[in-house]
Amino acid sequence: MPKFGETSRSRLDTCHPDLQRICERVIEVTDFSVLEGERTLEQQQKYFKGGKSKLDGVNQKSKHQSKPSNAVDIAPYPIDFNEKEKARARFYHLAGYMFMAAAQLKAEGVITHELRWGGDWDSDKDFADQSFDDLPHFELA
């Protein structure tokens, strides 16, 4: 059974307990890495200036900037970013696990939040109707 390494665990520990519980359920069935939880203003501005975020961190704060973080960035493990279509498919696969875990945990009364994903910002299950994909990103709705 997969488990979190030290780096992933320390990053996940900066996240809201609901995100921790969802990720802990998912790691039981599929392997993934936690790329980021809590984010500094400096890091947020770097992502904004580099086009990796639409939020500047000052006028529009990221959910990563709250304490605890209301967002987590994750990636299936192992991931080969050179195989773009296969990598993309693995992110969609991982998103399915995340949504299933969130639905189960909410039904069990373990968590209180819904989940929103950067691959479907408006949560309408139409993945082609947005202009900015952030496939590693999950946040509390």
Short mmCIF file of N, CA and C in Angstrom, two decimals:
data_model
loop_
_atom_site.label_atom_id
_atom_site.label_comp_id
_atom_site.label_asym_id
_atom_site.label_seq_id
_atom_site.Cartn_x
_atom_site.Cartn_y
_atom_site.Cartn_z
N MET A 1 0.85 -1.18 0.00
CA MET A 1 0.00 0.00 0.00
C MET A 1 0.89 1.24 0.00
N PRO A 2 0.56 2.22 -0.85
CA PRO A 2 1.35 3.46 -0.86
C PRO A 2 1.22 4.21 0.46
N LYS A 3 2.20 5.05 0.73
CA LYS A 3 2.14 5.93 1.89
C LYS A 3 2.90 7.20 1.58
N PHE A 4 2.64 8.25 2.35
CA PHE A 4 3.32 9.52 2.13
C PHE A 4 4.75 9.45 2.60
N GLY A 5 5.65 10.04 1.80
CA GLY A 5 7.01 10.24 2.24
C GLY A 5 7.05 11.44 3.19
N GLU A 6 8.21 11.67 3.76
CA GLU A 6 8.36 12.77 4.72
C GLU A 6 8.01 14.13 4.12
N THR A 7 8.47 14.39 2.89
CA THR A 7 8.22 15.69 2.27
C THR A 7 6.74 15.88 2.01
N SER A 8 6.09 14.89 1.42
CA SER A 8 4.65 15.00 1.17
C SER A 8 3.89 15.16 2.48
N ARG A 9 4.24 14.40 3.49
CA ARG A 9 3.55 14.49 4.78
C ARG A 9 3.69 15.88 5.39
N SER A 10 4.90 16.45 5.33
CA SER A 10 5.10 17.78 5.93
C SER A 10 4.32 18.85 5.16
N ARG A 11 4.21 18.70 3.85
CA ARG A 11 3.43 19.65 3.05
C ARG A 11 1.94 19.50 3.34
N LEU A 12 1.48 18.26 3.43
CA LEU A 12 0.07 18.01 3.71
C LEU A 12 -0.31 18.51 5.10
N ASP A 13 0.60 18.45 6.04
CA ASP A 13 0.33 18.90 7.41
C ASP A 13 0.02 20.39 7.48
N THR A 14 0.35 21.17 6.44
CA THR A 14 0.04 22.60 6.42
C THR A 14 -1.38 22.86 5.92
N CYS A 15 -2.09 21.80 5.55
CA CYS A 15 -3.42 21.93 4.95
C CYS A 15 -4.55 21.76 5.97
N HIS A 16 -5.71 22.27 5.61
CA HIS A 16 -6.92 22.11 6.40
C HIS A 16 -7.15 20.62 6.69
N PRO A 17 -7.67 20.29 7.87
CA PRO A 17 -7.91 18.88 8.21
C PRO A 17 -8.77 18.13 7.19
N ASP A 18 -9.75 18.79 6.56
CA ASP A 18 -10.56 18.10 5.55
C ASP A 18 -9.70 17.66 4.37
N LEU A 19 -8.78 18.50 3.91
CA LEU A 19 -7.89 18.12 2.82
C LEU A 19 -6.96 16.99 3.26
N GLN A 20 -6.50 17.05 4.49
CA GLN A 20 -5.65 15.97 5.00
C GLN A 20 -6.40 14.65 4.98
N ARG A 21 -7.63 14.65 5.45
CA ARG A 21 -8.42 13.42 5.51
C ARG A 21 -8.70 12.86 4.12
N ILE A 22 -9.00 13.74 3.17
CA ILE A 22 -9.26 13.28 1.79
C ILE A 22 -7.99 12.64 1.23
N CYS A 23 -6.88 13.32 1.36
CA CYS A 23 -5.62 12.79 0.83
C CYS A 23 -5.22 11.49 1.52
N GLU A 24 -5.45 11.41 2.82
CA GLU A 24 -5.13 10.19 3.55
C GLU A 24 -5.97 9.01 3.07
N ARG A 25 -7.21 9.27 2.70
CA ARG A 25 -8.06 8.20 2.15
C ARG A 25 -7.55 7.77 0.78
N VAL A 26 -7.18 8.75 -0.05
CA VAL A 26 -6.74 8.44 -1.41
C VAL A 26 -5.41 7.69 -1.43
N ILE A 27 -4.49 8.03 -0.54
CA ILE A 27 -3.17 7.37 -0.54
C ILE A 27 -3.31 5.88 -0.20
N GLU A 28 -4.43 5.50 0.39
CA GLU A 28 -4.66 4.08 0.69
C GLU A 28 -4.82 3.25 -0.58
N VAL A 29 -5.21 3.90 -1.70
CA VAL A 29 -5.50 3.14 -2.92
C VAL A 29 -4.66 3.51 -4.14
N THR A 30 -4.04 4.68 -4.12
CA THR A 30 -3.20 5.07 -5.26
C THR A 30 -2.09 5.99 -4.77
N ASP A 31 -0.95 5.93 -5.43
CA ASP A 31 0.22 6.68 -4.99
C ASP A 31 0.24 8.06 -5.65
N PHE A 32 0.56 9.07 -4.85
CA PHE A 32 0.70 10.43 -5.35
C PHE A 32 1.60 11.21 -4.41
N SER A 33 2.10 12.33 -4.90
CA SER A 33 2.94 13.22 -4.11
C SER A 33 2.20 14.51 -3.81
N VAL A 34 2.45 15.06 -2.64
CA VAL A 34 1.92 16.37 -2.29
C VAL A 34 2.98 17.38 -2.70
N LEU A 35 2.63 18.22 -3.65
CA LEU A 35 3.56 19.22 -4.18
C LEU A 35 3.60 20.47 -3.32
N GLU A 36 2.41 20.86 -2.81
CA GLU A 36 2.35 22.10 -2.04
C GLU A 36 1.06 22.17 -1.24
N GLY A 37 1.19 22.73 -0.06
CA GLY A 37 0.04 23.06 0.77
C GLY A 37 0.05 24.56 0.96
N GLU A 38 0.46 24.98 2.17
CA GLU A 38 0.55 26.40 2.46
C GLU A 38 1.59 27.08 1.56
N ARG A 39 1.28 28.31 1.15
CA ARG A 39 2.14 29.04 0.22
C ARG A 39 2.38 30.45 0.73
N THR A 40 3.62 30.91 0.62
CA THR A 40 3.95 32.27 1.03
C THR A 40 3.49 33.28 -0.03
N LEU A 41 3.39 34.53 0.36
CA LEU A 41 3.07 35.59 -0.57
C LEU A 41 4.10 35.65 -1.69
N GLU A 42 5.37 35.51 -1.33
CA GLU A 42 6.44 35.57 -2.33
C GLU A 42 6.29 34.47 -3.37
N GLN A 43 5.96 33.25 -2.91
CA GLN A 43 5.79 32.14 -3.85
C GLN A 43 4.56 32.37 -4.72
N GLN A 44 3.48 32.88 -4.13
CA GLN A 44 2.26 33.16 -4.89
C GLN A 44 2.54 34.19 -5.98
N GLN A 45 3.28 35.24 -5.66
CA GLN A 45 3.60 36.27 -6.64
C GLN A 45 4.50 35.71 -7.74
N LYS A 46 5.40 34.82 -7.40
CA LYS A 46 6.26 34.18 -8.40
C LYS A 46 5.40 33.38 -9.39
N TYR A 47 4.44 32.60 -8.87
CA TYR A 47 3.56 31.83 -9.75
C TYR A 47 2.71 32.76 -10.61
N PHE A 48 2.22 33.84 -10.05
CA PHE A 48 1.42 34.80 -10.79
C PHE A 48 2.23 35.42 -11.92
N LYS A 49 3.43 35.89 -11.61
CA LYS A 49 4.28 36.51 -12.63
C LYS A 49 4.70 35.52 -13.71
N GLY A 50 4.80 34.24 -13.34
CA GLY A 50 5.18 33.21 -14.30
C GLY A 50 4.00 32.62 -15.06
N GLY A 51 2.79 33.11 -14.81
CA GLY A 51 1.61 32.64 -15.53
C GLY A 51 1.06 31.32 -15.00
N LYS A 52 1.55 30.86 -13.85
CA LYS A 52 1.07 29.60 -13.28
C LYS A 52 -0.12 29.80 -12.35
N SER A 53 -0.47 31.05 -12.07
CA SER A 53 -1.63 31.36 -11.25
C SER A 53 -2.29 32.62 -11.79
N LYS A 54 -3.58 32.70 -11.61
CA LYS A 54 -4.34 33.89 -12.00
C LYS A 54 -4.49 34.87 -10.84
N LEU A 55 -4.00 34.48 -9.67
CA LEU A 55 -4.15 35.29 -8.45
C LEU A 55 -2.81 35.88 -8.05
N ASP A 56 -2.80 37.20 -7.80
CA ASP A 56 -1.54 37.89 -7.50
C ASP A 56 -1.08 37.75 -6.05
N GLY A 57 -1.95 37.26 -5.17
CA GLY A 57 -1.57 37.07 -3.78
C GLY A 57 -1.83 38.26 -2.89
N VAL A 58 -2.12 39.42 -3.48
CA VAL A 58 -2.40 40.63 -2.70
C VAL A 58 -3.85 41.04 -2.92
N ASN A 59 -4.18 41.44 -4.14
CA ASN A 59 -5.56 41.83 -4.46
C ASN A 59 -6.49 40.62 -4.51
N GLN A 60 -5.95 39.51 -4.95
CA GLN A 60 -6.68 38.25 -4.99
C GLN A 60 -5.78 37.18 -4.37
N LYS A 61 -6.16 36.73 -3.18
CA LYS A 61 -5.35 35.74 -2.48
C LYS A 61 -5.72 34.33 -2.93
N SER A 62 -4.72 33.49 -2.94
CA SER A 62 -4.90 32.07 -3.22
C SER A 62 -5.37 31.36 -1.96
N LYS A 63 -6.10 30.29 -2.13
CA LYS A 63 -6.50 29.48 -0.98
C LYS A 63 -5.29 28.81 -0.33
N HIS A 64 -4.18 28.77 -1.06
CA HIS A 64 -2.92 28.26 -0.49
C HIS A 64 -2.37 29.21 0.57
N GLN A 65 -2.78 30.45 0.56
CA GLN A 65 -2.22 31.46 1.46
C GLN A 65 -2.88 31.49 2.83
N SER A 66 -3.95 30.76 3.03
CA SER A 66 -4.60 30.74 4.34
C SER A 66 -3.86 29.78 5.26
N LYS A 67 -4.07 29.96 6.55
CA LYS A 67 -3.46 29.08 7.55
C LYS A 67 -4.57 28.45 8.37
N PRO A 68 -4.80 27.17 8.27
CA PRO A 68 -4.12 26.24 7.39
C PRO A 68 -4.54 26.47 5.94
N SER A 69 -3.77 25.90 5.03
CA SER A 69 -4.06 26.06 3.62
C SER A 69 -5.40 25.41 3.27
N ASN A 70 -6.21 26.12 2.52
CA ASN A 70 -7.47 25.58 2.03
C ASN A 70 -7.32 25.00 0.64
N ALA A 71 -6.07 24.76 0.23
CA ALA A 71 -5.78 24.17 -1.07
C ALA A 71 -4.57 23.24 -0.94
N VAL A 72 -4.53 22.27 -1.84
CA VAL A 72 -3.38 21.35 -1.92
C VAL A 72 -3.11 21.08 -3.39
N ASP A 73 -1.85 21.01 -3.74
CA ASP A 73 -1.44 20.62 -5.08
C ASP A 73 -0.81 19.24 -4.98
N ILE A 74 -1.30 18.32 -5.80
CA ILE A 74 -0.82 16.94 -5.77
C ILE A 74 -0.55 16.45 -7.19
N ALA A 75 0.26 15.40 -7.30
CA ALA A 75 0.55 14.80 -8.61
C ALA A 75 0.65 13.30 -8.46
N PRO A 76 0.12 12.56 -9.44
CA PRO A 76 0.26 11.11 -9.39
C PRO A 76 1.73 10.72 -9.40
N TYR A 77 2.05 9.63 -8.69
CA TYR A 77 3.44 9.20 -8.58
C TYR A 77 3.60 7.81 -9.17
N PRO A 78 4.61 7.57 -9.96
CA PRO A 78 5.52 8.57 -10.54
C PRO A 78 4.85 9.26 -11.72
N ILE A 79 5.35 10.42 -12.07
CA ILE A 79 4.78 11.17 -13.18
C ILE A 79 5.89 11.51 -14.16
N ASP A 80 5.59 11.36 -15.43
CA ASP A 80 6.54 11.71 -16.49
C ASP A 80 5.92 12.85 -17.29
N PHE A 81 6.39 14.07 -17.04
CA PHE A 81 5.82 15.23 -17.71
C PHE A 81 6.21 15.31 -19.18
N ASN A 82 7.13 14.47 -19.62
CA ASN A 82 7.49 14.43 -21.04
C ASN A 82 6.41 13.74 -21.87
N GLU A 83 5.64 12.90 -21.25
CA GLU A 83 4.51 12.21 -21.90
C GLU A 83 3.24 12.99 -21.55
N LYS A 84 3.04 14.13 -22.20
CA LYS A 84 2.00 15.08 -21.81
C LYS A 84 0.59 14.48 -21.75
N GLU A 85 0.19 13.74 -22.76
CA GLU A 85 -1.17 13.18 -22.78
C GLU A 85 -1.34 12.12 -21.71
N LYS A 86 -0.33 11.28 -21.52
CA LYS A 86 -0.42 10.27 -20.46
C LYS A 86 -0.42 10.93 -19.09
N ALA A 87 0.40 11.95 -18.91
CA ALA A 87 0.44 12.66 -17.63
C ALA A 87 -0.92 13.29 -17.35
N ARG A 88 -1.49 13.92 -18.36
CA ARG A 88 -2.81 14.56 -18.21
C ARG A 88 -3.86 13.53 -17.81
N ALA A 89 -3.84 12.38 -18.45
CA ALA A 89 -4.81 11.33 -18.13
C ALA A 89 -4.64 10.87 -16.68
N ARG A 90 -3.43 10.79 -16.20
CA ARG A 90 -3.18 10.35 -14.82
C ARG A 90 -3.70 11.39 -13.82
N PHE A 91 -3.63 12.67 -14.16
CA PHE A 91 -4.19 13.70 -13.28
C PHE A 91 -5.72 13.57 -13.21
N TYR A 92 -6.36 13.29 -14.34
CA TYR A 92 -7.81 13.10 -14.33
C TYR A 92 -8.18 11.87 -13.51
N HIS A 93 -7.41 10.83 -13.63
CA HIS A 93 -7.61 9.60 -12.87
C HIS A 93 -7.52 9.90 -11.37
N LEU A 94 -6.48 10.63 -10.97
CA LEU A 94 -6.29 11.00 -9.57
C LEU A 94 -7.45 11.88 -9.08
N ALA A 95 -7.92 12.77 -9.92
CA ALA A 95 -9.06 13.62 -9.53
C ALA A 95 -10.28 12.77 -9.21
N GLY A 96 -10.49 11.70 -9.95
CA GLY A 96 -11.61 10.80 -9.67
C GLY A 96 -11.52 10.22 -8.26
N TYR A 97 -10.32 9.80 -7.89
CA TYR A 97 -10.11 9.28 -6.54
C TYR A 97 -10.38 10.36 -5.49
N MET A 98 -9.91 11.57 -5.75
CA MET A 98 -10.10 12.66 -4.79
C MET A 98 -11.59 12.95 -4.58
N PHE A 99 -12.35 13.02 -5.67
CA PHE A 99 -13.77 13.31 -5.55
C PHE A 99 -14.53 12.17 -4.88
N MET A 100 -14.15 10.94 -5.18
CA MET A 100 -14.80 9.80 -4.53
C MET A 100 -14.53 9.82 -3.02
N ALA A 101 -13.28 10.05 -2.65
CA ALA A 101 -12.93 10.10 -1.23
C ALA A 101 -13.67 11.23 -0.53
N ALA A 102 -13.71 12.40 -1.15
CA ALA A 102 -14.40 13.55 -0.54
C ALA A 102 -15.89 13.24 -0.35
N ALA A 103 -16.52 12.62 -1.34
CA ALA A 103 -17.95 12.30 -1.24
C ALA A 103 -18.18 11.28 -0.13
N GLN A 104 -17.34 10.27 -0.05
CA GLN A 104 -17.49 9.26 1.00
C GLN A 104 -17.31 9.87 2.38
N LEU A 105 -16.25 10.66 2.54
CA LEU A 105 -15.96 11.25 3.85
C LEU A 105 -17.05 12.24 4.28
N LYS A 106 -17.59 12.97 3.33
CA LYS A 106 -18.67 13.90 3.66
C LYS A 106 -19.93 13.13 4.06
N ALA A 107 -20.24 12.07 3.35
CA ALA A 107 -21.40 11.25 3.68
C ALA A 107 -21.24 10.60 5.06
N GLU A 108 -20.01 10.27 5.42
CA GLU A 108 -19.73 9.68 6.72
C GLU A 108 -19.69 10.72 7.84
N GLY A 109 -19.75 12.01 7.48
CA GLY A 109 -19.69 13.07 8.48
C GLY A 109 -18.29 13.36 8.98
N VAL A 110 -17.29 12.88 8.26
CA VAL A 110 -15.89 13.07 8.67
C VAL A 110 -15.36 14.43 8.23
N ILE A 111 -15.82 14.93 7.09
CA ILE A 111 -15.44 16.25 6.60
C ILE A 111 -16.71 17.07 6.37
N THR A 112 -16.54 18.38 6.25
CA THR A 112 -17.70 19.26 6.08
C THR A 112 -17.69 20.03 4.76
N HIS A 113 -16.58 19.99 4.03
CA HIS A 113 -16.44 20.79 2.81
C HIS A 113 -16.60 19.96 1.54
N GLU A 114 -17.03 20.63 0.48
CA GLU A 114 -16.99 20.08 -0.87
C GLU A 114 -15.60 20.33 -1.43
N LEU A 115 -15.27 19.69 -2.51
CA LEU A 115 -13.97 19.83 -3.14
C LEU A 115 -14.13 20.49 -4.51
N ARG A 116 -13.20 21.35 -4.86
CA ARG A 116 -13.16 21.98 -6.18
C ARG A 116 -11.80 21.69 -6.78
N TRP A 117 -11.76 21.45 -8.10
CA TRP A 117 -10.54 21.03 -8.78
C TRP A 117 -10.18 22.01 -9.89
N GLY A 118 -8.87 22.24 -10.05
CA GLY A 118 -8.36 23.13 -11.08
C GLY A 118 -8.50 22.59 -12.50
N GLY A 119 -9.00 21.39 -12.65
CA GLY A 119 -9.29 20.84 -13.98
C GLY A 119 -10.74 21.07 -14.39
N ASP A 120 -11.54 21.60 -13.46
CA ASP A 120 -12.96 21.85 -13.70
C ASP A 120 -13.44 22.92 -12.71
N TRP A 121 -12.96 24.13 -12.90
CA TRP A 121 -13.20 25.21 -11.93
C TRP A 121 -14.67 25.41 -11.58
N ASP A 122 -15.56 25.29 -12.57
CA ASP A 122 -16.98 25.54 -12.29
C ASP A 122 -17.72 24.27 -11.88
N SER A 123 -17.00 23.17 -11.76
CA SER A 123 -17.54 21.89 -11.27
C SER A 123 -18.75 21.39 -12.07
N ASP A 124 -18.76 21.65 -13.38
CA ASP A 124 -19.88 21.22 -14.20
C ASP A 124 -19.59 19.94 -14.98
N LYS A 125 -18.43 19.33 -14.75
CA LYS A 125 -17.98 18.10 -15.41
C LYS A 125 -17.71 18.28 -16.91
N ASP A 126 -17.68 19.52 -17.36
CA ASP A 126 -17.27 19.85 -18.73
C ASP A 126 -15.85 20.38 -18.63
N PHE A 127 -14.89 19.56 -19.01
CA PHE A 127 -13.48 19.91 -18.84
C PHE A 127 -12.95 20.79 -19.96
N ALA A 128 -13.77 21.07 -20.96
CA ALA A 128 -13.32 21.85 -22.11
C ALA A 128 -13.79 23.30 -22.05
N ASP A 129 -14.50 23.68 -21.00
CA ASP A 129 -15.10 25.02 -20.98
C ASP A 129 -14.33 26.03 -20.14
N GLN A 130 -13.06 25.80 -19.94
CA GLN A 130 -12.28 26.76 -19.16
C GLN A 130 -11.01 27.12 -19.91
N SER A 131 -10.45 28.25 -19.53
CA SER A 131 -9.26 28.74 -20.24
C SER A 131 -7.97 28.49 -19.47
N PHE A 132 -8.08 28.06 -18.21
CA PHE A 132 -6.89 27.87 -17.38
C PHE A 132 -7.00 26.57 -16.60
N ASP A 133 -6.20 25.58 -16.97
CA ASP A 133 -6.17 24.31 -16.26
C ASP A 133 -5.08 24.33 -15.20
N ASP A 134 -5.40 23.85 -14.02
CA ASP A 134 -4.43 23.68 -12.95
C ASP A 134 -4.69 22.28 -12.37
N LEU A 135 -4.25 21.27 -13.10
CA LEU A 135 -4.60 19.89 -12.79
C LEU A 135 -4.12 19.40 -11.43
N PRO A 136 -3.00 19.88 -10.88
CA PRO A 136 -2.60 19.42 -9.55
C PRO A 136 -3.43 20.03 -8.41
N HIS A 137 -4.22 21.07 -8.68
CA HIS A 137 -4.84 21.90 -7.64
C HIS A 137 -6.21 21.40 -7.20
N PHE A 138 -6.36 21.23 -5.88
CA PHE A 138 -7.64 20.94 -5.25
C PHE A 138 -7.83 21.93 -4.12
N GLU A 139 -9.06 22.41 -3.94
CA GLU A 139 -9.32 23.37 -2.87
C GLU A 139 -10.68 23.10 -2.26
N LEU A 140 -10.86 23.59 -1.04
CA LEU A 140 -12.14 23.47 -0.37
C LEU A 140 -13.10 24.49 -0.95
N ALA A 141 -14.29 24.04 -1.28
CA ALA A 141 -15.31 24.92 -1.87
C ALA A 141 -16.11 25.60 -0.78
#
